[in-house]
CSV table of C-alpha atoms and ligand atoms in Angstrom, one decimal:
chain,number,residue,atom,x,y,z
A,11,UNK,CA,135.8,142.8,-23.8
A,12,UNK,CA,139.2,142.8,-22.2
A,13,UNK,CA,140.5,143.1,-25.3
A,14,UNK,CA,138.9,146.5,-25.7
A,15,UNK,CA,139.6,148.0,-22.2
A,16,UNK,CA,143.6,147.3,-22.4
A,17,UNK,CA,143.8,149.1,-25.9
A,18,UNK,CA,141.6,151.6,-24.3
A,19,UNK,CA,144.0,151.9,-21.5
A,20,UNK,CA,146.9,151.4,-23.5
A,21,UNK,CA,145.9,154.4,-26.0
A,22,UNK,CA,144.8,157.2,-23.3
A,23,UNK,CA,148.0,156.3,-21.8
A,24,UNK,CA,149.9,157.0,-24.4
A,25,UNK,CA,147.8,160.1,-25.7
A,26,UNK,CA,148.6,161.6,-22.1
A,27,UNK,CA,152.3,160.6,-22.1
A,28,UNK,CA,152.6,162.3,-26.1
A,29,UNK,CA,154.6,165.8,-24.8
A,30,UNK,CA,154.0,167.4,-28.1
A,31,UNK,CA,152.0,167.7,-31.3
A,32,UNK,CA,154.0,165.6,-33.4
A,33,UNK,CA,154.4,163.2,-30.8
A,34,UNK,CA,150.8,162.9,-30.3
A,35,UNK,CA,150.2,162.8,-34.2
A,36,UNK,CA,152.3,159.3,-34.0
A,37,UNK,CA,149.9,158.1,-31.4
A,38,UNK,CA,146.6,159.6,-33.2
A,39,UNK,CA,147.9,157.1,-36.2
A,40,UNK,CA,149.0,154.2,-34.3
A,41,UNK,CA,145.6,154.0,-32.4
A,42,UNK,CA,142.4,156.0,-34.3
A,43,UNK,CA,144.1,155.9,-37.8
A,44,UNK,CA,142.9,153.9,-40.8
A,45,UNK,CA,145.6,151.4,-39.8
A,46,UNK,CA,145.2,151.7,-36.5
A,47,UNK,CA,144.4,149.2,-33.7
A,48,UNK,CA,141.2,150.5,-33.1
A,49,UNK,CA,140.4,150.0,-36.5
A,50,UNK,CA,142.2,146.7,-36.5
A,51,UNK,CA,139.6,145.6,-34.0
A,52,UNK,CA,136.6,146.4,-36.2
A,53,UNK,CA,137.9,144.5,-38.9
A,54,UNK,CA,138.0,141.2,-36.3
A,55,UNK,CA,134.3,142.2,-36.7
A,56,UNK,CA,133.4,140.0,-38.9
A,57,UNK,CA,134.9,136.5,-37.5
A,58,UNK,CA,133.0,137.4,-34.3
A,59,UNK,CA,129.5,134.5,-34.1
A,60,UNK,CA,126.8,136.9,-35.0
A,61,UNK,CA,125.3,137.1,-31.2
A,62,UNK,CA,128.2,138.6,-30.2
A,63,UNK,CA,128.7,141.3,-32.8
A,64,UNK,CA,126.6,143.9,-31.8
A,65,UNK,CA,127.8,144.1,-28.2
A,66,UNK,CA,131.4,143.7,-29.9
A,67,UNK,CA,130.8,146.4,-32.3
A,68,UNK,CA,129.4,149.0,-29.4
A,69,UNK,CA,132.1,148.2,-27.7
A,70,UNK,CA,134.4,149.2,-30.3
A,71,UNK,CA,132.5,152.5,-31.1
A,72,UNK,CA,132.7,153.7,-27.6
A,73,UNK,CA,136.3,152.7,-27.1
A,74,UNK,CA,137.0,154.5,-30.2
A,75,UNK,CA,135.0,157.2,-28.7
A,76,UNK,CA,136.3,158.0,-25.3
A,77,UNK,CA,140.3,157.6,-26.9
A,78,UNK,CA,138.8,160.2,-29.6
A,79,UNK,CA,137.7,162.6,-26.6
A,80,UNK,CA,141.1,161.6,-25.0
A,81,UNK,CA,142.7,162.4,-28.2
A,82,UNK,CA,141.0,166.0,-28.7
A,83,UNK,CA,141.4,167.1,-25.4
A,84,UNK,CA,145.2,166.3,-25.3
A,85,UNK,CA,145.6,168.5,-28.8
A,86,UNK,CA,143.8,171.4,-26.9
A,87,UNK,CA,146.2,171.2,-24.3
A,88,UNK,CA,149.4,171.1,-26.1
A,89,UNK,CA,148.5,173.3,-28.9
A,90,UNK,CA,147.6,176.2,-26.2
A,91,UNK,CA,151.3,175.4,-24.7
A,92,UNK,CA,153.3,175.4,-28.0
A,93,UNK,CA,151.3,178.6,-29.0
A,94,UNK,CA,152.3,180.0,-25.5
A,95,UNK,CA,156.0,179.6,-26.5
A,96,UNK,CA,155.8,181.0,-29.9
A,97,UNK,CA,154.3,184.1,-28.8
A,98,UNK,CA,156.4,184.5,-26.3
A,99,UNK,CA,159.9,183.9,-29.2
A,100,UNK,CA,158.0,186.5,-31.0
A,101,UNK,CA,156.9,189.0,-28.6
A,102,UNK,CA,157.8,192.5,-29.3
A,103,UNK,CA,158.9,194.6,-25.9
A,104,UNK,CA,156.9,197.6,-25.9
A,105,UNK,CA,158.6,199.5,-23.6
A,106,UNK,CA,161.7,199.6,-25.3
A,107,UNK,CA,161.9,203.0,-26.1
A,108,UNK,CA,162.0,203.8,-29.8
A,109,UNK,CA,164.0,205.4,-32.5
A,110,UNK,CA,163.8,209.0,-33.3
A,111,UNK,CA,162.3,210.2,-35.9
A,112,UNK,CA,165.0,212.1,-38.0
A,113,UNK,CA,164.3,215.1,-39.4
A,114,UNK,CA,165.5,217.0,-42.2
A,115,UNK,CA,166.7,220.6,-42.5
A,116,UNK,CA,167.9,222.8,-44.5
A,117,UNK,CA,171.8,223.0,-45.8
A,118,UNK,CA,173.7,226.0,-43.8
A,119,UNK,CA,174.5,227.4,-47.5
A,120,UNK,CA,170.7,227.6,-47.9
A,121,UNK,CA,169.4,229.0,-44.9
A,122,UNK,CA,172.4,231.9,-45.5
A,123,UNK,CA,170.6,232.2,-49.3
A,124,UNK,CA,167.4,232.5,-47.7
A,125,UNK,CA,168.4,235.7,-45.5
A,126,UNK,CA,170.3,237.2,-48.3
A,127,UNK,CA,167.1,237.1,-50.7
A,128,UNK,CA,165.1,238.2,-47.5
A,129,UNK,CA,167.1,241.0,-47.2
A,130,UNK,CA,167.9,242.2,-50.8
A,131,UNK,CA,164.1,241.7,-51.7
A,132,UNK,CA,163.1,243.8,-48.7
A,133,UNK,CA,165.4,246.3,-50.5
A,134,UNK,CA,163.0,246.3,-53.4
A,135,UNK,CA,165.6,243.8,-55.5
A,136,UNK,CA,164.2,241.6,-57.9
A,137,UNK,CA,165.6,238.2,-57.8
A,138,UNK,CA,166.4,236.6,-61.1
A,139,UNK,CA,168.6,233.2,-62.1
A,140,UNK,CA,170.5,232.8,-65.2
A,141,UNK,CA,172.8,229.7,-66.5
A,142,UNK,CA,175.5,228.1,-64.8
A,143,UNK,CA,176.8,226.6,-68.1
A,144,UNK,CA,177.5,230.5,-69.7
A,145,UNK,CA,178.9,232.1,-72.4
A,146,UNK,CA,182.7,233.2,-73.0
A,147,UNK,CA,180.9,236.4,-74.0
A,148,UNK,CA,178.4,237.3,-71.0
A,149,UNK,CA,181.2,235.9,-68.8
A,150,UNK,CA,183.8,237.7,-69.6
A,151,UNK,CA,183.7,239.7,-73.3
A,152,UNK,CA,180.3,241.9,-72.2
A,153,UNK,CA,182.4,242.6,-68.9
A,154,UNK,CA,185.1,244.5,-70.4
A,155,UNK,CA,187.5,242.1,-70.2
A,156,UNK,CA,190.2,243.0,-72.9
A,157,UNK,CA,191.5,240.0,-74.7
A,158,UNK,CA,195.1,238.7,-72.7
A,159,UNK,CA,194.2,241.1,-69.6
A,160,UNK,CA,196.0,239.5,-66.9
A,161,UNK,CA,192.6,239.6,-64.5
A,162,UNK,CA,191.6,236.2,-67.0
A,163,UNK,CA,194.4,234.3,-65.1
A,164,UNK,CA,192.2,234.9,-61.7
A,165,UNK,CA,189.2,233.3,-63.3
A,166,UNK,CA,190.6,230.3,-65.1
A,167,UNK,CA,187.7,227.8,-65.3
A,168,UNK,CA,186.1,224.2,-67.2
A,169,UNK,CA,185.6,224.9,-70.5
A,170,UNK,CA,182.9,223.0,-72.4
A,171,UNK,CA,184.0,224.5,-75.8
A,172,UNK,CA,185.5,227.8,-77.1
A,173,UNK,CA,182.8,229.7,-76.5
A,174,UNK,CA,180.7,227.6,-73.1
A,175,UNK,CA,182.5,227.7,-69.9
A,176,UNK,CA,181.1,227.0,-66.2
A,177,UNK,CA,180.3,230.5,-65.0
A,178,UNK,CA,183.2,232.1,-62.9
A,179,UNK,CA,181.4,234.9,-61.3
A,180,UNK,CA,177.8,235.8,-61.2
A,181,UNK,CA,178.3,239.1,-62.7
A,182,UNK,CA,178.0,237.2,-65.4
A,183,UNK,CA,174.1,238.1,-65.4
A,184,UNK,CA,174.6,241.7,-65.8
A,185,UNK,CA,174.3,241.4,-70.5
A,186,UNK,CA,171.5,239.3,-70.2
A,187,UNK,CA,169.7,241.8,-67.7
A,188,UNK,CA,170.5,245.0,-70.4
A,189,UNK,CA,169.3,243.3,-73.2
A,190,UNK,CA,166.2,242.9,-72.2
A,191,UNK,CA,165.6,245.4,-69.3
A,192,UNK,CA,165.7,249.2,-69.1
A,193,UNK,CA,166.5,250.9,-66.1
A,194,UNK,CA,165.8,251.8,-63.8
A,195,UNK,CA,165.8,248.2,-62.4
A,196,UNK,CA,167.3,246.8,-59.3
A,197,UNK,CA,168.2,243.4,-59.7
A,198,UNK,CA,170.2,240.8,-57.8
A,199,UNK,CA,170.9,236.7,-58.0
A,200,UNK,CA,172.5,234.5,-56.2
A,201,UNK,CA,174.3,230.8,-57.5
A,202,UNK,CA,176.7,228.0,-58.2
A,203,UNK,CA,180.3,229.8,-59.7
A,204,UNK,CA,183.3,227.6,-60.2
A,205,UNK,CA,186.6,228.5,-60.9
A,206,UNK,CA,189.9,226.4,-61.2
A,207,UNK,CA,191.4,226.6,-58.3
A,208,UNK,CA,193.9,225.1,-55.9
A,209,UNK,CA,191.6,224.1,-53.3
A,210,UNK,CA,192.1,225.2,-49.5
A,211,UNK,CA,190.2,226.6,-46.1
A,212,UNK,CA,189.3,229.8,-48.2
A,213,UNK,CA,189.0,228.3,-52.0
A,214,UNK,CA,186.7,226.0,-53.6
A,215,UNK,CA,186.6,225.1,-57.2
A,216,UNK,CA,182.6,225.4,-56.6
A,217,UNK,CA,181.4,228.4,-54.6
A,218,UNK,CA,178.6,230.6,-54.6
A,219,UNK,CA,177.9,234.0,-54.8
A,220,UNK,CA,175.3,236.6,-54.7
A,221,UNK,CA,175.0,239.8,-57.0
A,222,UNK,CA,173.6,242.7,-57.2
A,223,UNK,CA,172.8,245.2,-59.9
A,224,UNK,CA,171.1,248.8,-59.9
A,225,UNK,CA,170.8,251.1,-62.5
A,226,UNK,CA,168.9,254.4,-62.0
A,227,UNK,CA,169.6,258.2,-62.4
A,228,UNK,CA,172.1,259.8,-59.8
A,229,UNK,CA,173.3,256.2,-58.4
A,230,UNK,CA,176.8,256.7,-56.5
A,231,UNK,CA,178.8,255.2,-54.4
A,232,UNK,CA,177.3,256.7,-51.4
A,233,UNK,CA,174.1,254.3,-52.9
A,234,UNK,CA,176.2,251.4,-52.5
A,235,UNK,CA,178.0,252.0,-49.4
A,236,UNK,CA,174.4,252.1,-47.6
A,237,UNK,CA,173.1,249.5,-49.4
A,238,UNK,CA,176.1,247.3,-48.2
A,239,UNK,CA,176.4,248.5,-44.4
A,240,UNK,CA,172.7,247.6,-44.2
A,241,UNK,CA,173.5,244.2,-45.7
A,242,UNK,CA,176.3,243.8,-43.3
A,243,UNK,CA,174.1,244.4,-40.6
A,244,UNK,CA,171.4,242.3,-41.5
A,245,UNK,CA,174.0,239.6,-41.7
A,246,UNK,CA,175.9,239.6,-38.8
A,247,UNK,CA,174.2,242.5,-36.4
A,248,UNK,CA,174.3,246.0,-35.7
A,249,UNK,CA,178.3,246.1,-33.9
A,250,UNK,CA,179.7,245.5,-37.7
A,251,UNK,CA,181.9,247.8,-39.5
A,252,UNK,CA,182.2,247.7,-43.0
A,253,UNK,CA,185.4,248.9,-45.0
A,254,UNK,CA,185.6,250.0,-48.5
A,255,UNK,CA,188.9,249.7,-50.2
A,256,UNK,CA,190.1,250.8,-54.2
A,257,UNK,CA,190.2,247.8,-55.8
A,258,UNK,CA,190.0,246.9,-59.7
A,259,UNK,CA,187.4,245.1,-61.4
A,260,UNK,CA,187.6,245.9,-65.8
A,261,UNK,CA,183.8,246.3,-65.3
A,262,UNK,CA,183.4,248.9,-62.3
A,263,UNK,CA,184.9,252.5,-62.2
A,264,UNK,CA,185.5,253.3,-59.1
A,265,UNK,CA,186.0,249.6,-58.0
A,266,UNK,CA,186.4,248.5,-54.2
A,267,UNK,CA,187.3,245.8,-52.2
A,268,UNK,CA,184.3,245.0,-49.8
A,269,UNK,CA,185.6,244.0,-45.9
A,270,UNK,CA,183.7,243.4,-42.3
A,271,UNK,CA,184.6,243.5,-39.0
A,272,UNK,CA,182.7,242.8,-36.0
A,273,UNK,CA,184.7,242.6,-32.6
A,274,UNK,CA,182.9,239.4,-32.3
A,275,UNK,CA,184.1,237.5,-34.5
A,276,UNK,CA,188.0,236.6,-35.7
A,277,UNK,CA,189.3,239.4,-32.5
A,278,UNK,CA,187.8,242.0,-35.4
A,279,UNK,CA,189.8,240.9,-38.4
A,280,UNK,CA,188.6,242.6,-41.5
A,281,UNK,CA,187.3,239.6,-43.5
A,282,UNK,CA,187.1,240.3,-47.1
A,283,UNK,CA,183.7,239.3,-48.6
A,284,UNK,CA,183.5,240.7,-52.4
A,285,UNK,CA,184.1,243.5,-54.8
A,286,UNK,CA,181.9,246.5,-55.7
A,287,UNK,CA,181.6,249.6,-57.5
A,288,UNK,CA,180.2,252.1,-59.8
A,289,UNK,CA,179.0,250.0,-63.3
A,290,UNK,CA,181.4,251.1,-66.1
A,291,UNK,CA,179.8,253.3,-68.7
A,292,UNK,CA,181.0,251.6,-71.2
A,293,UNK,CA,178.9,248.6,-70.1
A,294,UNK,CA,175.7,250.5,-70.1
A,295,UNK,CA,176.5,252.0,-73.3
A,296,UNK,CA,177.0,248.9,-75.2
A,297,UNK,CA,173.1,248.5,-74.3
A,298,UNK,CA,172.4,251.7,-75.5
A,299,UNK,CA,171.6,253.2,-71.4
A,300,UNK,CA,171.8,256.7,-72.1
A,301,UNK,CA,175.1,257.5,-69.0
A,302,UNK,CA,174.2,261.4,-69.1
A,303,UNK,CA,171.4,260.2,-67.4
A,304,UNK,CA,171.7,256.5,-65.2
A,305,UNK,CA,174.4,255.4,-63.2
A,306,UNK,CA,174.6,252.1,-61.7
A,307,UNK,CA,176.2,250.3,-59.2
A,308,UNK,CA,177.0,246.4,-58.8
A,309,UNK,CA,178.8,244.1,-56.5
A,310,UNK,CA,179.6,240.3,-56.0
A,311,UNK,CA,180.0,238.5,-53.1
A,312,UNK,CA,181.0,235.0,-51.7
A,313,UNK,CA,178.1,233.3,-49.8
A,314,UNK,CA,180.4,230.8,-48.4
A,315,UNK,CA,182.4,233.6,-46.2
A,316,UNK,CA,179.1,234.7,-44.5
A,317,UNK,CA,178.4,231.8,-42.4
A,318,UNK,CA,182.5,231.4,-42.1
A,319,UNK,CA,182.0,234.6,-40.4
A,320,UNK,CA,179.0,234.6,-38.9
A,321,UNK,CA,179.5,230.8,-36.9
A,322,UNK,CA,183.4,230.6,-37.1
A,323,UNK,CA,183.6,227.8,-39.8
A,324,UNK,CA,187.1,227.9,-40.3
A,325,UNK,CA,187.5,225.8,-43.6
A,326,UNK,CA,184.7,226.0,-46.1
A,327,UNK,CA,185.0,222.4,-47.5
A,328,UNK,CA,183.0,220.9,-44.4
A,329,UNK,CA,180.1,223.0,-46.6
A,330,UNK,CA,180.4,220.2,-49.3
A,331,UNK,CA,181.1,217.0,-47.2
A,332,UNK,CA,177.7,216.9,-45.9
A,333,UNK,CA,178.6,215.7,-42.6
A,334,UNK,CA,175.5,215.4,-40.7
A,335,UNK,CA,177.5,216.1,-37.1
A,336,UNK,CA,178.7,219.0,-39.5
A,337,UNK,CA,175.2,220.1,-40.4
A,338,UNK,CA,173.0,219.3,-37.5
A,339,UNK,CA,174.7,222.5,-36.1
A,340,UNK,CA,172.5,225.3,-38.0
A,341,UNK,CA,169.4,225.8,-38.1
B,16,LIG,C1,184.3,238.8,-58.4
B,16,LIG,O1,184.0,237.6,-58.7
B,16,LIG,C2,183.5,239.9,-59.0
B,16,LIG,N1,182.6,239.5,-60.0
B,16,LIG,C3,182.8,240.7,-57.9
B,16,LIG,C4,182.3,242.0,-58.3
B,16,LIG,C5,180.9,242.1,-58.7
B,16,LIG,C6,183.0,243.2,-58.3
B,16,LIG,C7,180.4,243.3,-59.2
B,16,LIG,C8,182.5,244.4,-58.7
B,16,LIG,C9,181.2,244.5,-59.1
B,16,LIG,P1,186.2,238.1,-56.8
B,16,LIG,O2,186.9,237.2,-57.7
B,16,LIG,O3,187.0,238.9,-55.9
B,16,LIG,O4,185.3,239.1,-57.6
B,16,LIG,O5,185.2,237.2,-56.0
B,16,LIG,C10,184.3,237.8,-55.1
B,16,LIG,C11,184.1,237.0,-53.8
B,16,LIG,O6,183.8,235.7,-54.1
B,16,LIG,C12,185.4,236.9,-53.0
B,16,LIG,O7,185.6,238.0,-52.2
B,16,LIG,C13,185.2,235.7,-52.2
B,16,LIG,O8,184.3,236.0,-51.1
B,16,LIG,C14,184.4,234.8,-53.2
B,16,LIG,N2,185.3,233.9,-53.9
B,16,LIG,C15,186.1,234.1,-54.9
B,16,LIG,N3,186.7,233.0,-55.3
B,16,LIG,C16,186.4,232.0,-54.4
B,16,LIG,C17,186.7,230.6,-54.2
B,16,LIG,N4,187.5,230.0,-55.0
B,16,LIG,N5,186.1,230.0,-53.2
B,16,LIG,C18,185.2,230.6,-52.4
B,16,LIG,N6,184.9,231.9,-52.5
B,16,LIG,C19,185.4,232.6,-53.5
């Protein structure tokens, strides 16, 4: 039985000197495995003189036994510790505070839109759309534009054939309105223009603009000078001044230049924001509007030079670069 109590020694010695699972693995194998010692001992079984078996055999057993216990007890123990350093490797620190949430908004260029439709809708304008990708004819041909007129070198743009070219000014709307509305209407839209231009602070190639159009009987300019003082002041608050001056446009008789001035903003430079007038008869008439008896007027202005004005945005590219440290600024 000596035999039995030093491998029994021997084996819970080594199970408690085993400082890891895979250590203790080797051990497991070396002692309680199907090659193992323990096993080794059963096998001697056999040769034993049959008297002795039994108590040889129980011996065995309980050996193998307690070194089993031994065994179990160490795995429990060392799996609890290497468990104890992975969750600490993967731990997550909860108090580290976390990221912010970021949240869109709405371009600059679309929250100026969204006033301008507020406003001109309040006026009892209907807003429509029509195509960026227009017609040589609605463009330009409908507008009175006789053929070589030097105001074509203004508006040079990308042609996509003879006849379809990227829309230079929204004014562009005012054929497909006639033929199929009658007035009296009110109408006014607002979108993407392009023209080819050399770029700086004050140009783009892309722009936008917003225009209106208003046809009824005894419209005059005294019509359109309210309607664009209130616009001004909607914009950029009641201290504005607005300044009309003769300007010419081939499809407005009178035509003006369109100016504001507020002593906010630029020390009270005039800032010029669009054109206007009274809409040549000749336009109406091509659409059969009886002029005895309607008069209209129209104007066109650049959406890009309202929040120049309004927030001091000197250059009108940072519209299109979509910096966010740009952007973040307006809401
Ligand atoms: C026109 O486009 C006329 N259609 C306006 C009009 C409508 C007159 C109806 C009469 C009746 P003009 O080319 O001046 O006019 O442009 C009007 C405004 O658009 C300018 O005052 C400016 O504010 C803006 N604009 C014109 N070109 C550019 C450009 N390249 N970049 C940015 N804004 C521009």
């Amino acid at each position: 039985m000596k035999l039995t109590a030093d491998l029994e020694q021997q084996a819970i010695q080594e199970l408690k000197q085993a400082d890891s699972l895979q250590a203790l693995k080797l051990v497991e194998t070396k002692f309680l495995g199907k090659a193992g010692s323990i096993m080794a001992l059963m096998k001697e079984l056999g040769s034993l003189p049959a008297d002795e078996r039994p108590a040889f055999g129980k011996a065995v057993n309980e050996v193998r036994a307690r070194v089993q216990e031994a065994y179990d007890s160490r795995f429990q123990i060392l799996k609890s510790k290497e468990q104890e350093v992975q969750f600490q490797a993967e731990a997550l620190d909860i108090t580290l505070p976390s990221r912010k949430p970021s949240v869109g908004r709405e371009h600059v260029l679309q929250l100026t839109i969204n006033k301008i439709k507020e406003v001109f809708v309040g006026l009892g304008f209907e807003y429509v759309e029509t195509p960026e990708l227009e017609s040589f004819k609605y463009n330009f041909e409908e507008l009175n534009y006789p053929p070589d007129h030097p105001a074509f070198d203004e508006q040079d743009t990308f042609y996509v054939s003879d006849d379809l070219l990227l829309r230079t000014q929204m004014t562009a709307f005012q054929g497909r309105l006639l033929e199929q509305r009658k007035p009296p209407f009110r109408f006014f839209t607002v979108g993407r223009t392009f023209r080819n231009e050399a770029v700086d602070r004050t140009h783009g190639h892309t722009f936008h603009q917003v225009d209106a159009f208003m046809v009824d009987e005894g419209v005059s300019m005294a019509n359109l000078k309210a309607t664009l003082g209130l616009f001004a002041r909607s914009m950029f608050g009641e201290d504005v001044t607005v300044r009309f001056r003769p300007d010419f446009f081939p499809f407005v008789e009178p035509g003006v230049d369109y100016a504001i001035s507020t002593p906010k903003l630029f020390d009270g430079r005039w800032l010029e924001l669009g054109g206007a007038g009274l809409v040549h008869p000749a336009i109406l008439e091509r659409y059969g509007v009886d002029t005895e008896r309607y008069s209209g007027f129209a104007f066109g202005l650049g959406v890009e030079r309202i929040p120049m004005m309004a927030y001091g945005v000197d250059d009108l590219r940072y519209f299109f670069e979509n910096d966010l440290r740009f952007l973040e600024q307006f809401r």
